């Protein structure tokens, strides 16, 4: 776990930010999830699942999709320490992720399915989020970090997901402004 958190720690100075650094180990039986609303340079929602003693994490710019069948870009980011699930507060200006973090939802989850490619289907038991979501390593725009998070219909649990089906619906990031008028 210490190894997995090295990138997380590299980006932060414990003297400059109140965020946790990952010293403790979690003791809950059921794995937890948390969604943090992070009003940073760009507002986004951080979706985190307890996995292997840390929080696997995705930044979801548009928020976790709520309607069955709806999907959203989920950018896979570095694991965060388990204690981050309880973090809310201000990350000071000039620090990594500077801005305000609020806990938007939290609870436990059940792992419904895990595929060799990393795709995860989870049933969330939160206060706001109740139901099944799939995280798909869809490599949107050829980028490994660009996953999709899809709200499943409950009867869809475990059915295969074809990420290509969803591509035309997504906005994509561009490095440059379009040319011409
Ligand atoms: Mn964030």
mmCIF file of C-alpha atoms and ligand atoms in Angstrom:
data_model
loop_
_atom_site.group_PDB
_atom_site.id
_atom_site.type_symbol
_atom_site.label_atom_id
_atom_site.label_comp_id
_atom_site.label_asym_id
_atom_site.label_seq_id
_atom_site.Cartn_x
_atom_site.Cartn_y
_atom_site.Cartn_z
ATOM 1 C CA UNK A 1 0.000 0.000 0.000
ATOM 2 C CA UNK A 2 2.802 2.433 0.862
ATOM 3 C CA UNK A 3 4.159 1.901 -2.649
ATOM 4 C CA UNK A 4 0.804 2.497 -4.260
ATOM 5 C CA UNK A 5 0.396 5.809 -2.464
ATOM 6 C CA UNK A 6 3.762 7.207 -3.480
ATOM 7 C CA UNK A 7 2.346 9.328 -6.300
ATOM 8 C CA UNK A 8 -0.405 10.626 -4.048
ATOM 9 C CA UNK A 9 2.178 11.665 -1.451
ATOM 10 C CA UNK A 10 4.610 13.077 -3.983
ATOM 11 C CA UNK A 11 2.026 15.672 -4.987
ATOM 12 C CA UNK A 12 1.311 16.887 -1.465
ATOM 13 C CA UNK A 13 3.175 18.523 1.395
ATOM 14 C CA UNK A 14 1.811 17.467 4.818
ATOM 15 C CA UNK A 15 2.851 20.855 6.201
ATOM 16 C CA UNK A 16 0.784 22.689 3.589
ATOM 17 C CA UNK A 17 -2.464 20.743 3.274
ATOM 18 C CA UNK A 18 -4.826 19.212 5.829
ATOM 19 C CA UNK A 19 -5.388 16.114 3.656
ATOM 20 C CA UNK A 20 -4.478 12.706 5.175
ATOM 21 C CA UNK A 21 -1.310 10.898 4.196
ATOM 22 C CA UNK A 22 -2.342 7.297 4.676
ATOM 23 C CA UNK A 23 -0.830 6.045 7.893
ATOM 24 C CA UNK A 24 -3.760 3.999 9.166
ATOM 25 C CA UNK A 25 -5.410 0.853 7.895
ATOM 26 C CA UNK A 26 -9.118 0.432 7.421
ATOM 27 C CA UNK A 27 -10.991 -2.067 9.547
ATOM 28 C CA UNK A 28 -14.488 -2.158 8.109
ATOM 29 C CA UNK A 29 -15.704 -5.517 6.856
ATOM 30 C CA UNK A 30 -17.623 -4.326 3.845
ATOM 31 C CA UNK A 31 -15.619 -2.220 1.427
ATOM 32 C CA UNK A 32 -16.521 1.447 1.397
ATOM 33 C CA UNK A 33 -17.051 3.967 -1.339
ATOM 34 C CA UNK A 34 -17.125 7.741 -1.265
ATOM 35 C CA UNK A 35 -17.980 10.465 -3.748
ATOM 36 C CA UNK A 36 -16.375 13.812 -3.003
ATOM 37 C CA UNK A 37 -17.458 17.017 -4.662
ATOM 38 C CA UNK A 38 -14.212 18.783 -5.420
ATOM 39 C CA UNK A 39 -14.546 22.423 -6.343
ATOM 40 C CA UNK A 40 -11.031 22.822 -7.715
ATOM 41 C CA UNK A 41 -9.794 24.635 -10.800
ATOM 42 C CA UNK A 42 -12.517 22.623 -12.494
ATOM 43 C CA UNK A 43 -15.457 21.304 -10.517
ATOM 44 C CA UNK A 44 -15.563 17.508 -10.540
ATOM 45 C CA UNK A 45 -16.655 14.578 -8.426
ATOM 46 C CA UNK A 46 -14.094 12.092 -7.131
ATOM 47 C CA UNK A 47 -15.453 8.560 -7.096
ATOM 48 C CA UNK A 48 -13.475 6.260 -4.818
ATOM 49 C CA UNK A 49 -13.758 2.550 -4.036
ATOM 50 C CA UNK A 50 -11.906 0.736 -1.285
ATOM 51 C CA UNK A 51 -9.642 -1.757 -3.028
ATOM 52 C CA UNK A 52 -6.654 -3.603 -1.588
ATOM 53 C CA UNK A 53 -6.207 -1.294 1.373
ATOM 54 C CA UNK A 54 -6.450 1.972 -0.542
ATOM 55 C CA UNK A 55 -9.053 3.973 -2.463
ATOM 56 C CA UNK A 56 -9.109 3.327 -6.188
ATOM 57 C CA UNK A 57 -10.100 6.709 -7.613
ATOM 58 C CA UNK A 58 -11.690 8.299 -10.648
ATOM 59 C CA UNK A 59 -12.420 11.970 -11.318
ATOM 60 C CA UNK A 60 -15.876 12.327 -12.872
ATOM 61 C CA UNK A 61 -16.228 15.822 -14.370
ATOM 62 C CA UNK A 62 -20.013 15.653 -14.792
ATOM 63 C CA UNK A 63 -20.820 13.683 -11.676
ATOM 64 C CA UNK A 64 -21.899 10.093 -11.216
ATOM 65 C CA UNK A 65 -24.644 9.298 -13.762
ATOM 66 C CA UNK A 66 -27.983 8.681 -12.090
ATOM 67 C CA UNK A 67 -30.344 7.578 -14.851
ATOM 68 C CA UNK A 68 -30.222 3.887 -15.784
ATOM 69 C CA UNK A 69 -28.223 3.586 -18.998
ATOM 70 C CA UNK A 70 -26.517 6.955 -18.532
ATOM 71 C CA UNK A 71 -22.728 7.110 -18.672
ATOM 72 C CA UNK A 72 -20.007 9.619 -17.978
ATOM 73 C CA UNK A 73 -16.295 10.051 -18.454
ATOM 74 C CA UNK A 74 -14.352 8.859 -15.391
ATOM 75 C CA UNK A 75 -10.666 9.710 -15.404
ATOM 76 C CA UNK A 76 -8.686 7.088 -13.494
ATOM 77 C CA UNK A 77 -6.307 8.779 -11.071
ATOM 78 C CA UNK A 78 -3.834 7.543 -8.474
ATOM 79 C CA UNK A 79 -4.954 5.544 -5.450
ATOM 80 C CA UNK A 80 -5.730 7.622 -2.372
ATOM 81 C CA UNK A 81 -5.282 6.536 1.265
ATOM 82 C CA UNK A 82 -8.312 4.978 2.935
ATOM 83 C CA UNK A 83 -8.628 7.874 5.377
ATOM 84 C CA UNK A 84 -9.248 10.170 2.432
ATOM 85 C CA UNK A 85 -12.817 8.835 2.434
ATOM 86 C CA UNK A 86 -13.459 11.001 5.510
ATOM 87 C CA UNK A 87 -11.696 14.087 4.205
ATOM 88 C CA UNK A 88 -13.635 17.272 3.650
ATOM 89 C CA UNK A 89 -12.200 20.746 3.789
ATOM 90 C CA UNK A 90 -10.000 23.248 2.042
ATOM 91 C CA UNK A 91 -6.893 22.340 0.114
ATOM 92 C CA UNK A 92 -4.866 25.542 0.268
ATOM 93 C CA UNK A 93 -4.208 27.667 -2.799
ATOM 94 C CA UNK A 94 -1.039 26.622 -4.579
ATOM 95 C CA UNK A 95 -1.315 23.012 -3.404
ATOM 96 C CA UNK A 96 -2.241 20.043 -5.589
ATOM 97 C CA UNK A 97 -6.025 20.033 -6.111
ATOM 98 C CA UNK A 98 -6.441 23.392 -4.379
ATOM 99 C CA UNK A 99 -10.086 24.075 -3.587
ATOM 100 C CA UNK A 100 -12.952 22.757 -1.500
ATOM 101 C CA UNK A 101 -13.719 19.089 -0.916
ATOM 102 C CA UNK A 102 -17.164 18.014 0.327
ATOM 103 C CA UNK A 103 -18.411 14.499 0.904
ATOM 104 C CA UNK A 104 -21.267 14.151 -1.559
ATOM 105 C CA UNK A 105 -22.077 10.545 -0.712
ATOM 106 C CA UNK A 106 -20.537 7.629 1.116
ATOM 107 C CA UNK A 107 -21.446 4.089 2.053
ATOM 108 C CA UNK A 108 -20.474 0.521 1.353
ATOM 109 C CA UNK A 109 -20.478 -1.464 -1.832
ATOM 110 C CA UNK A 110 -20.608 -4.996 -3.103
ATOM 111 C CA UNK A 111 -18.319 -6.093 -5.914
ATOM 112 C CA UNK A 112 -20.685 -7.702 -8.416
ATOM 113 C CA UNK A 113 -18.119 -8.483 -11.087
ATOM 114 C CA UNK A 114 -14.482 -7.848 -11.904
ATOM 115 C CA UNK A 115 -13.078 -8.554 -15.347
ATOM 116 C CA UNK A 116 -9.470 -9.309 -16.300
ATOM 117 C CA UNK A 117 -9.274 -5.966 -18.137
ATOM 118 C CA UNK A 118 -10.089 -4.140 -14.899
ATOM 119 C CA UNK A 119 -13.772 -3.506 -15.560
ATOM 120 C CA UNK A 120 -15.664 -3.367 -12.278
ATOM 121 C CA UNK A 121 -19.346 -3.659 -11.578
ATOM 122 C CA UNK A 122 -20.355 -2.530 -8.100
ATOM 123 C CA UNK A 123 -23.601 -2.279 -6.212
ATOM 124 C CA UNK A 124 -23.493 0.869 -4.111
ATOM 125 C CA UNK A 125 -25.312 1.261 -0.849
ATOM 126 C CA UNK A 126 -25.011 4.951 -0.081
ATOM 127 C CA UNK A 127 -27.311 7.704 1.024
ATOM 128 C CA UNK A 128 -27.760 9.182 -2.438
ATOM 129 C CA UNK A 129 -26.413 6.397 -4.608
ATOM 130 C CA UNK A 130 -28.278 3.105 -4.475
ATOM 131 C CA UNK A 131 -27.879 0.658 -7.319
ATOM 132 C CA UNK A 132 -25.389 -0.742 -9.752
ATOM 133 C CA UNK A 133 -22.659 0.990 -11.721
ATOM 134 C CA UNK A 134 -19.973 -0.344 -14.060
ATOM 135 C CA UNK A 135 -16.547 1.212 -14.504
ATOM 136 C CA UNK A 136 -15.211 0.419 -17.962
ATOM 137 C CA UNK A 137 -11.572 0.938 -19.002
ATOM 138 C CA UNK A 138 -12.777 2.298 -22.329
ATOM 139 C CA UNK A 139 -9.506 4.088 -23.322
ATOM 140 C CA UNK A 140 -11.486 6.983 -24.764
ATOM 141 C CA UNK A 141 -9.384 9.026 -27.202
ATOM 142 C CA UNK A 142 -6.718 6.353 -26.854
ATOM 143 C CA UNK A 143 -5.952 7.416 -23.305
ATOM 144 C CA UNK A 144 -5.584 4.688 -20.740
ATOM 145 C CA UNK A 145 -6.909 6.878 -17.931
ATOM 146 C CA UNK A 146 -10.190 7.658 -19.698
ATOM 147 C CA UNK A 147 -12.735 5.223 -18.314
ATOM 148 C CA UNK A 148 -16.514 5.300 -18.430
ATOM 149 C CA UNK A 149 -18.855 5.015 -15.473
ATOM 150 C CA UNK A 150 -22.239 3.633 -16.461
ATOM 151 C CA UNK A 151 -25.403 3.470 -14.402
ATOM 152 C CA UNK A 152 -26.851 0.012 -14.896
ATOM 153 C CA UNK A 153 -30.410 -1.037 -14.889
ATOM 154 C CA UNK A 154 -30.625 -3.458 -12.031
ATOM 155 C CA UNK A 155 -31.638 -6.249 -14.400
ATOM 156 C CA UNK A 156 -28.431 -5.516 -16.422
ATOM 157 C CA UNK A 157 -26.136 -6.673 -13.631
ATOM 158 C CA UNK A 158 -23.199 -8.514 -15.079
ATOM 159 C CA UNK A 159 -24.189 -8.167 -18.707
ATOM 160 C CA UNK A 160 -21.347 -7.310 -21.056
ATOM 161 C CA UNK A 161 -20.740 -3.679 -21.894
ATOM 162 C CA UNK A 162 -19.434 -2.626 -25.276
ATOM 163 C CA UNK A 163 -17.636 0.709 -24.749
ATOM 164 C CA UNK A 164 -17.721 1.492 -28.483
ATOM 165 C CA UNK A 165 -21.474 1.738 -28.234
ATOM 166 C CA UNK A 166 -21.098 4.787 -26.021
ATOM 167 C CA UNK A 167 -18.400 6.724 -27.812
ATOM 168 C CA UNK A 168 -20.546 8.903 -30.074
ATOM 169 C CA UNK A 169 -22.363 10.357 -27.084
ATOM 170 C CA UNK A 170 -19.282 11.723 -25.369
ATOM 171 C CA UNK A 171 -17.701 15.111 -25.550
ATOM 172 C CA UNK A 172 -13.944 14.855 -25.960
ATOM 173 C CA UNK A 173 -11.119 17.003 -24.696
ATOM 174 C CA UNK A 174 -9.039 18.917 -27.229
ATOM 175 C CA UNK A 175 -5.651 20.535 -26.750
ATOM 176 C CA UNK A 176 -6.344 23.314 -29.236
ATOM 177 C CA UNK A 177 -9.248 25.479 -30.268
ATOM 178 C CA UNK A 178 -10.941 24.500 -33.511
ATOM 179 C CA UNK A 179 -9.568 26.384 -36.507
ATOM 180 C CA UNK A 180 -11.589 28.478 -38.958
ATOM 181 C CA UNK A 181 -14.667 30.606 -38.455
HETATM 182 MN MN1 LIG B 1 -10.324 15.771 -7.174
#
